[in-house]
Coordinates of C-alpha atoms and ligand atoms in Angstrom, one line a residue:
X1 CA -8.2 12.4 -11.7
X2 CA -7.1 9.9 -9.1
X3 CA -10.4 9.8 -7.0
X4 CA -13.7 10.1 -8.9
X5 CA -16.6 9.6 -6.7
X6 CA -18.6 6.6 -7.6
X7 CA -21.6 8.9 -8.6
X8 CA -19.6 10.1 -11.8
X9 CA -20.9 8.3 -14.7
X10 CA -18.4 6.9 -17.0
X11 CA -18.6 7.5 -20.7
X12 CA -15.5 5.3 -21.6
X13 CA -16.6 2.3 -23.4
X14 CA -16.6 -0.6 -20.8
X15 CA -14.2 -3.4 -21.7
X16 CA -14.6 -7.1 -21.2
X17 CA -12.2 -8.5 -19.1
X18 CA -9.2 -10.8 -20.4
X19 CA -10.3 -14.3 -19.9
X20 CA -6.8 -15.2 -18.5
X21 CA -4.2 -13.4 -16.3
X22 CA -0.6 -14.6 -16.4
X23 CA -1.7 -17.4 -18.7
X24 CA -4.1 -18.7 -16.1
X25 CA -7.7 -19.2 -17.2
X26 CA -9.9 -17.2 -14.8
X27 CA -13.2 -18.9 -15.4
X28 CA -11.5 -22.2 -14.4
X29 CA -9.5 -20.6 -11.7
X30 CA -12.7 -19.3 -9.9
X31 CA -14.6 -22.6 -10.5
X32 CA -11.7 -24.5 -8.7
X33 CA -11.4 -22.0 -5.9
X34 CA -14.5 -20.2 -5.3
X35 CA -15.2 -16.5 -5.0
X36 CA -14.5 -13.9 -3.9
X37 CA -10.8 -14.6 -4.7
X38 CA -7.8 -12.2 -4.7
X39 CA -5.5 -13.0 -7.5
X40 CA -2.2 -11.5 -8.3
X41 CA 0.1 -12.0 -11.2
X42 CA 3.7 -12.5 -10.2
X43 CA 4.9 -11.6 -13.7
X44 CA 3.4 -8.4 -13.5
X45 CA 4.8 -7.6 -10.1
X46 CA 8.3 -8.7 -11.4
X47 CA 7.8 -6.4 -14.4
X48 CA 7.1 -3.5 -12.1
X49 CA 10.2 -4.1 -9.9
X50 CA 12.2 -4.7 -12.9
X51 CA 11.2 -1.4 -14.5
X52 CA 11.9 0.6 -11.6
X53 CA 15.2 -1.1 -10.9
X54 CA 16.2 -0.3 -14.5
X55 CA 15.3 3.3 -14.0
X56 CA 17.5 3.4 -11.0
X57 CA 20.7 2.0 -12.7
X58 CA 23.7 3.8 -11.8
X59 CA 22.3 5.2 -8.4
X60 CA 23.1 3.6 -5.1
X61 CA 19.3 3.1 -4.7
X62 CA 17.3 0.3 -3.0
X63 CA 13.6 -0.5 -3.1
X64 CA 11.8 -1.1 0.0
X65 CA 8.5 -2.4 -0.6
X66 CA 5.8 -0.8 1.8
X67 CA 4.4 -3.9 3.4
X68 CA 1.0 -2.5 4.2
X69 CA 0.0 -2.6 0.5
X70 CA 0.2 -6.3 0.3
X71 CA 1.6 -8.2 3.4
X72 CA 0.9 -11.8 2.0
X73 CA 3.9 -13.8 2.8
X74 CA 4.3 -15.1 -0.9
X75 CA 4.2 -11.5 -2.2
X76 CA 7.0 -10.6 0.5
X77 CA 9.0 -13.7 -0.5
X78 CA 8.7 -12.5 -4.3
X79 CA 10.0 -9.1 -3.4
X80 CA 12.8 -10.4 -1.3
X81 CA 13.9 -12.8 -4.2
X82 CA 13.9 -9.8 -6.6
X83 CA 16.3 -7.9 -4.3
X84 CA 13.5 -5.7 -2.8
X85 CA 13.5 -4.9 0.8
X86 CA 10.7 -4.0 3.3
X87 CA 9.3 -0.9 4.7
X88 CA 7.2 -1.8 7.9
X89 CA 5.1 0.0 10.1
X90 CA 4.4 -2.4 12.8
X91 CA 6.0 -5.3 14.5
X92 CA 3.5 -7.7 12.9
X93 CA 5.0 -6.5 9.5
X94 CA 8.5 -7.0 10.8
X95 CA 7.7 -10.6 11.7
X96 CA 6.1 -11.1 8.4
X97 CA 9.0 -9.8 6.5
X98 CA 11.5 -11.9 8.5
X99 CA 9.3 -14.9 8.1
X100 CA 9.2 -14.5 4.4
X101 CA 13.1 -14.6 4.4
X102 CA 13.7 -10.8 4.1
X103 CA 17.2 -9.9 5.6
X104 CA 17.0 -7.5 8.6
X105 CA 19.4 -5.2 6.8
X106 CA 16.6 -4.7 4.2
X107 CA 14.1 -3.7 6.4
X108 CA 13.2 0.1 7.4
X109 CA 10.7 1.1 10.1
X110 CA 8.2 4.0 9.6
X111 CA 5.2 5.1 11.4
X112 CA 4.2 7.7 14.1
X113 CA 3.1 5.3 16.7
X114 CA 6.1 2.8 17.1
X115 CA 5.6 1.6 20.7
X116 CA 8.9 1.0 23.0
X117 CA 8.1 -2.7 22.7
X118 CA 8.2 -2.5 18.7
X119 CA 11.3 -0.3 18.7
X120 CA 13.2 -2.7 21.0
X121 CA 12.1 -5.8 18.9
X122 CA 13.3 -4.0 15.7
X123 CA 16.8 -3.2 17.6
X124 CA 17.0 -6.7 18.6
X125 CA 16.9 -8.2 15.1
X126 CA 19.0 -5.2 13.9
X127 CA 17.0 -3.6 11.0
X128 CA 18.5 -1.3 8.5
X129 CA 17.1 1.9 9.8
X130 CA 14.3 3.8 11.7
X131 CA 12.4 6.5 10.1
X132 CA 11.9 8.7 13.1
X133 CA 8.6 10.9 13.3
X134 CA 8.7 12.7 16.6
X135 CA 11.3 13.9 19.3
X136 CA 9.7 11.6 21.7
X137 CA 10.4 8.7 19.4
X138 CA 14.1 9.8 18.8
X139 CA 14.6 9.9 22.7
X140 CA 13.0 6.6 23.1
X141 CA 15.2 4.8 20.3
X142 CA 18.2 6.4 22.1
X143 CA 17.2 5.0 25.4
X144 CA 16.2 1.5 24.0
X145 CA 19.5 1.3 21.9
X146 CA 21.4 2.2 25.0
X147 CA 20.0 -0.6 27.0
X148 CA 20.8 -3.0 24.4
X149 CA 24.3 -1.8 23.6
X150 CA 23.8 -1.1 20.0
X151 CA 23.6 2.0 17.7
X152 CA 20.4 2.7 15.7
X153 CA 20.6 4.2 12.3
X154 CA 17.9 6.8 12.1
X155 CA 16.3 9.2 9.5
X156 CA 14.2 12.2 10.4
X157 CA 10.9 12.1 8.4
X158 CA 10.4 15.6 7.2
X159 CA 7.0 17.0 6.7
X160 CA 7.6 19.3 3.7
X161 CA 4.1 20.9 3.7
X162 CA 3.5 19.8 0.1
X163 CA 0.1 19.1 -1.2
X164 CA 0.1 15.8 -3.1
X165 CA -3.2 16.3 -4.7
X166 CA -4.6 13.1 -3.8
X167 CA -7.4 12.0 -1.5
X168 CA -7.6 13.5 2.0
X169 CA -7.3 10.3 3.8
X170 CA -4.1 9.2 2.1
X171 CA -2.3 12.7 2.1
X172 CA 0.5 12.7 4.7
X173 CA 2.9 15.6 3.5
X174 CA 0.8 18.6 4.6
X175 CA 1.5 20.6 7.8
X176 CA -1.8 19.6 9.1
X177 CA -1.0 15.7 8.8
X178 CA 0.3 13.8 11.7
X179 CA 3.3 12.5 9.9
X180 CA 6.9 13.7 10.2
X181 CA 8.2 16.9 11.7
X182 CA 9.0 20.3 10.3
X183 CA 12.3 21.3 9.0
X184 CA 12.7 23.6 11.7
X185 CA 12.4 20.9 14.3
X186 CA 14.6 18.5 12.4
X187 CA 17.3 21.3 12.3
X188 CA 17.2 21.3 16.1
X189 CA 17.4 17.4 16.3
X190 CA 20.7 17.7 14.2
X191 CA 22.1 20.6 16.5
X192 CA 21.8 18.2 19.5
X193 CA 22.8 15.1 17.4
X194 CA 26.2 14.7 19.3
X195 CA 24.0 14.1 22.4
X196 CA 22.7 10.9 21.0
X197 CA 25.2 8.4 22.0
X198 CA 23.4 5.3 20.6
X199 CA 21.5 6.9 17.5
X200 CA 23.3 7.7 14.3
X201 CA 21.2 10.4 12.9
X202 CA 22.4 10.8 9.4
X203 CA 19.3 10.2 7.1
X204 CA 16.4 12.2 5.8
X205 CA 13.1 10.6 5.0
X206 CA 9.9 12.0 3.2
X207 CA 6.6 10.4 2.1
X208 CA 3.9 13.0 1.0
X209 CA 1.1 10.8 0.4
X210 CA -0.4 7.9 -1.9
X211 CA -1.8 7.5 -5.3
X212 CA -0.1 10.5 -6.7
X213 CA -0.5 11.0 -10.4
X214 CA 1.7 14.1 -11.3
X215 CA 5.5 14.6 -10.9
X216 CA 5.0 18.1 -9.4
X217 CA 4.4 17.1 -5.7
X218 CA 7.5 14.9 -5.8
X219 CA 9.6 17.4 -7.2
X220 CA 8.6 20.0 -4.6
X221 CA 9.0 17.8 -1.8
X222 CA 12.4 16.6 -3.2
X223 CA 13.6 20.0 -3.7
X224 CA 12.9 21.0 0.0
X225 CA 14.6 17.8 1.2
X226 CA 17.7 18.6 -1.1
X227 CA 17.9 22.2 0.3
X228 CA 17.9 21.0 3.6
X229 CA 20.4 18.2 3.1
X230 CA 22.7 20.8 1.7
X231 CA 22.2 23.1 4.6
X232 CA 23.1 20.2 7.0
X233 CA 26.0 19.1 5.2
X234 CA 27.3 22.5 5.4
X235 CA 26.7 22.7 9.2
X236 CA 28.8 19.6 9.5
X237 CA 26.1 16.9 9.7
X238 CA 26.9 14.4 7.0
X239 CA 23.8 12.7 5.5
X240 CA 24.5 9.2 4.1
X241 CA 20.8 8.2 3.3
X242 CA 17.8 9.8 1.8
X243 CA 14.5 7.9 1.7
X244 CA 12.2 9.4 -0.9
X245 CA 9.2 7.4 0.2
X246 CA 6.4 6.0 -1.8
X247 CA 3.2 7.3 -3.3
X248 CA 3.5 6.5 -6.9
X249 CA 0.0 6.4 -8.6
X250 CA -1.4 3.7 -10.6
X251 CA -4.2 3.4 -13.1
X252 CA -7.6 2.5 -11.4
X253 CA -9.8 4.0 -14.4
X254 CA -8.7 3.2 -17.8
X255 CA -8.5 6.1 -19.9
X256 CA -8.6 8.5 -17.2
X257 CA -5.7 7.9 -15.0
X258 CA -2.5 8.5 -16.3
X259 CA 0.2 7.3 -13.9
X260 CA 3.8 8.8 -14.3
X261 CA 6.3 6.5 -15.8
X262 CA 9.1 5.2 -13.5
X263 CA 11.8 6.7 -15.7
X264 CA 10.2 10.0 -15.3
X265 CA 9.8 9.6 -11.5
X266 CA 13.6 8.6 -11.1
X267 CA 14.3 11.5 -13.4
X268 CA 12.8 13.9 -10.8
X269 CA 14.8 12.2 -8.2
X270 CA 18.1 12.4 -10.1
X271 CA 17.5 16.2 -10.9
X272 CA 16.4 17.3 -7.3
X273 CA 19.3 15.3 -5.7
X274 CA 22.0 16.0 -8.2
X275 CA 25.2 16.2 -6.3
X276 CA 24.0 13.9 -3.6
X277 CA 26.4 10.7 -3.3
X278 CA 24.8 8.9 -0.3
X279 CA 22.2 5.9 -0.5
X280 CA 19.0 6.4 -2.0
X281 CA 15.8 4.5 -0.4
X282 CA 12.5 4.1 -2.2
X283 CA 9.4 2.9 -0.6
X284 CA 6.7 2.1 -3.3
X285 CA 3.8 0.1 -2.3
X286 CA 0.7 0.4 -4.5
X287 CA 3.0 1.0 -7.5
X288 CA 4.5 -2.5 -7.6
X289 CA 1.3 -4.5 -6.9
X290 CA -2.1 -2.6 -7.3
X291 CA -2.3 -3.3 -11.2
X292 CA -1.0 -6.9 -10.7
X293 CA -4.2 -7.8 -8.7
X294 CA -7.8 -8.6 -9.2
X295 CA -10.7 -9.5 -7.1
X296 CA -12.8 -12.1 -8.8
X297 CA -16.4 -12.2 -7.9
X298 CA -19.7 -13.6 -8.9
X299 CA -22.8 -12.0 -9.4
X300 CA -25.4 -13.2 -6.8
X301 CA -28.4 -11.7 -8.3
X302 CA -29.7 -8.7 -10.3
X303 CA -32.0 -6.6 -8.2
X304 CA -34.5 -4.3 -9.9
X305 CA -34.6 -1.3 -7.4
X306 CA -37.2 1.5 -7.1
X307 CA -35.0 3.9 -8.9
X308 CA -32.0 1.8 -10.1
X309 CA -30.8 -1.6 -10.8
X310 CA -28.6 -3.2 -8.4
X311 CA -25.9 -5.8 -9.3
X312 CA -25.4 -7.8 -6.1
X313 CA -21.9 -9.4 -5.9
X314 CA -20.6 -12.1 -3.7
X315 CA -17.5 -9.7 -2.8
X316 CA -18.2 -6.8 -0.4
X317 CA -16.6 -3.9 1.5
X318 CA -14.9 -6.4 3.9
X319 CA -13.0 -7.7 0.8
X320 CA -12.2 -4.5 -0.7
X321 CA -12.7 -1.4 1.2
X322 CA -11.3 1.3 -1.0
X323 CA -14.6 2.2 -2.6
X324 CA -16.3 2.5 0.6
X325 CA -13.4 4.2 2.5
X326 CA -12.0 6.7 -0.1
X327 CA -14.9 6.7 -2.6
X328 CA -12.2 4.9 -5.0
X329 CA -13.0 3.9 -8.4
X330 CA -12.2 0.4 -9.6
X331 CA -12.9 -0.9 -13.3
X332 CA -15.3 -3.6 -13.0
X333 CA -15.7 -6.0 -15.9
X334 CA -17.3 -9.3 -16.7
X335 CA -15.0 -12.1 -17.5
X336 CA -16.8 -13.0 -21.0
X337 CA -15.7 -13.3 -24.6
X338 CA -18.9 -12.2 -26.2
X339 CA -19.8 -8.5 -26.3
X340 CA -23.0 -7.8 -24.6
X341 CA -25.5 -4.8 -24.7
X342 CA -24.8 -2.1 -22.1
X343 CA -26.7 -1.1 -19.1
X344 CA -26.4 0.9 -15.8
X345 CA -26.0 -0.6 -12.4
X346 CA -25.2 0.2 -8.8
X347 CA -22.7 -2.5 -8.0
X348 CA -22.9 -3.6 -4.5
X349 CA -21.9 -6.2 -2.0
X350 CA -24.1 -8.3 0.5
X351 CA -22.9 -6.2 3.6
X352 CA -25.7 -4.5 5.4
X353 CA -24.6 -1.0 4.9
X354 CA -25.2 1.3 2.2
X355 CA -21.5 2.1 2.1
X356 CA -21.1 -1.4 0.7
X357 CA -21.0 -0.1 -2.8
X358 CA -18.4 -0.7 -5.4
X359 CA -19.8 1.6 -8.0
X360 CA -22.7 3.9 -8.6
X361 CA -24.5 4.3 -11.9
X362 CA -21.8 2.3 -13.7
X363 CA -22.5 1.6 -17.5
X364 CA -21.4 -1.8 -18.1
X365 CA -22.3 -5.0 -20.1
X366 CA -25.6 -6.6 -19.1
X367 CA -25.1 -9.4 -16.3
X368 CA -27.0 -12.3 -14.9
X369 CA -26.9 -14.3 -11.6
X370 CA -23.7 -16.4 -11.7
X371 CA -21.7 -14.3 -14.0
X372 CA -18.0 -13.9 -13.2
X373 CA -16.6 -10.3 -12.8
X374 CA -13.2 -8.9 -12.2
X375 CA -12.8 -5.8 -10.1
X376 CA -9.5 -4.7 -11.4
X377 CA -6.4 -3.0 -9.9
X378 CA -7.0 -4.6 -6.3
X379 CA -3.6 -5.9 -5.7
X380 CA -2.7 -3.1 -3.1
X381 CA -4.7 -2.2 0.0
X382 CA -7.3 -4.8 -1.0
X383 CA -6.7 -7.9 1.0
X384 CA -4.4 -6.2 3.1
X385 CA -7.3 -4.1 4.6
X386 CA -10.0 -6.8 4.5
X387 CA -11.9 -7.8 7.6
X388 CA -14.5 -10.2 8.6
X389 CA -17.2 -7.5 9.0
X390 CA -20.8 -9.2 8.8
X391 CA -18.9 -12.5 9.9
X392 CA -17.7 -13.0 6.4
X393 CA -14.5 -15.1 6.3
X394 CA -11.4 -13.7 4.7
X395 CA -11.3 -14.4 1.0
X396 CA -8.7 -16.7 -0.4
X397 CA -5.5 -15.2 -2.2
X398 CA -3.7 -16.9 -5.1
X399 CA -0.5 -16.0 -6.9
X400 CA -0.5 -16.6 -10.7
X401 CA 2.7 -17.4 -12.6
X402 CA 2.9 -18.3 -16.3
X403 CA 0.0 -20.7 -16.5
X404 CA 0.1 -22.0 -12.9
X405 CA -1.3 -20.8 -9.7
X406 CA -0.6 -21.4 -6.0
X407 CA -2.9 -20.7 -3.1
X408 CA -1.2 -18.3 -0.9
X409 CA -4.0 -17.7 1.5
X410 CA -6.7 -20.5 1.7
X411 CA -10.2 -19.1 2.3
X412 CA -10.8 -18.8 6.2
X413 CA -12.7 -21.4 7.8
X414 CA -15.6 -20.6 10.0
X415 CA -13.6 -22.1 12.9
X416 CA -10.7 -19.9 12.4
X417 CA -13.0 -16.9 12.4
X418 CA -14.4 -17.6 15.8
X419 CA -11.1 -18.9 17.3
X420 CA -10.0 -16.9 20.3
X421 CA -13.7 -16.1 21.3
X422 CA -14.4 -18.3 24.2
X423 CA -17.8 -18.2 26.1
X424 CA -17.7 -16.0 29.0
X425 CA -17.4 -18.6 31.5
X426 CA -14.2 -17.7 33.5
X427 CA -14.9 -14.5 35.1
X428 CA -12.0 -12.9 37.0
X429 CA -11.4 -9.7 38.9
X430 CA -8.5 -7.4 38.2
Ligands
PLP501 C1 2.1 3.7 3.0 C2 3.6 4.1 2.8 C3 4.3 3.9 1.6 C4 3.7 3.2 0.5 O1 2.8 4.3 -0.2 P1 2.3 3.9 -1.6 O2 1.3 4.9 -1.9 O3 1.5 2.6 -1.5 O4 3.6 3.8 -2.4 C5 5.6 4.4 1.7 N1 6.2 4.9 2.9 C6 5.5 5.2 4.1 C7 6.1 5.7 5.3 C8 4.1 4.7 4.1 O5 3.4 5.2 5.1

């Protein structure tokens, strides 16, 4: 199951953490850089990219990394160097991608709320394609492209009304979700395609949700897209680009989560879109980076409670929101080479909310204050969703590579955190 509630008790034997990742010693790293610390293995990320690219061999397919999963510039640079593009959802992500050296022709823009300014900015730099999510957006794109005297390439984001069997907050392909348009509506867009003088509407896009652990939802969605593509071709609307979205799940809970293999996933794409000769786009986010990342944290203290024992960490919900936001499970293990007796903890952070809980009733090796722990599989939607709640500065991020490390975000200073907050001295009227 993808999302066990933190209340469920694990029966799998808790593992000790590896003492090194990407040949970098974790205890030494934490001693040098402090905790909490997000660490990413570049070897692991490259391996994921390589595996997916190998599975795609023979297809005219390009991977566009969903930047929101991990927008760190060094990660984007790594993606760019590996031939991977960017799937962006804001002008901030556009600027990050360009800053990291991503060529504009390897950037696609998704999202229901692209503002006119954002669309104009993306047109100016000449991005590869817009994944359009509403008729109003389509007309805005036409108007702004006309102003700039350019032609925008566009795909319709189809809402295929498919249940991705994932957490409700990250399901995006059901008719009740805000994303995409129905096939009926998309059909009307193509019928009036010729009136769009500055939009080349020749693509289909679908993204049904995140952390999907079975092939069935992908197959269903792609079958619907394939049927629509064939219908459009027959009606004289050539489709040169099909974007199959992201959503591939990862293993958050060893022994419980069984992600689909890249080759099987691509097999479903090949089968559903057999006969299609245009370009394929893939937008994985989590799959490329989640398991490559860990959050290093230290035990501040062990607090005996009235009913339970609490393990209080120096990491909190502001560093990793997934458990409090989605009831998400993360394996948590001490960095130690000696086995220890097992006990049961509620694992919490210092933030003043009961929601600041990483795990409830978690069976794991006994810990003492000062112990170094790993929260695993935090490379996606970890640092990218971090905040300074409780005035906790943003944690540092470090990229590991075959025995060496590079700090790719230094720990935020207090002064940086309060920058932009002048005292209310200059009172003005509107
Ligand atoms: C978030 C998102 C993705 C990536 O989702 P993952 O589950 O991280 O692979 C891809 N496409 C779109 C449009 C998205 O919003």
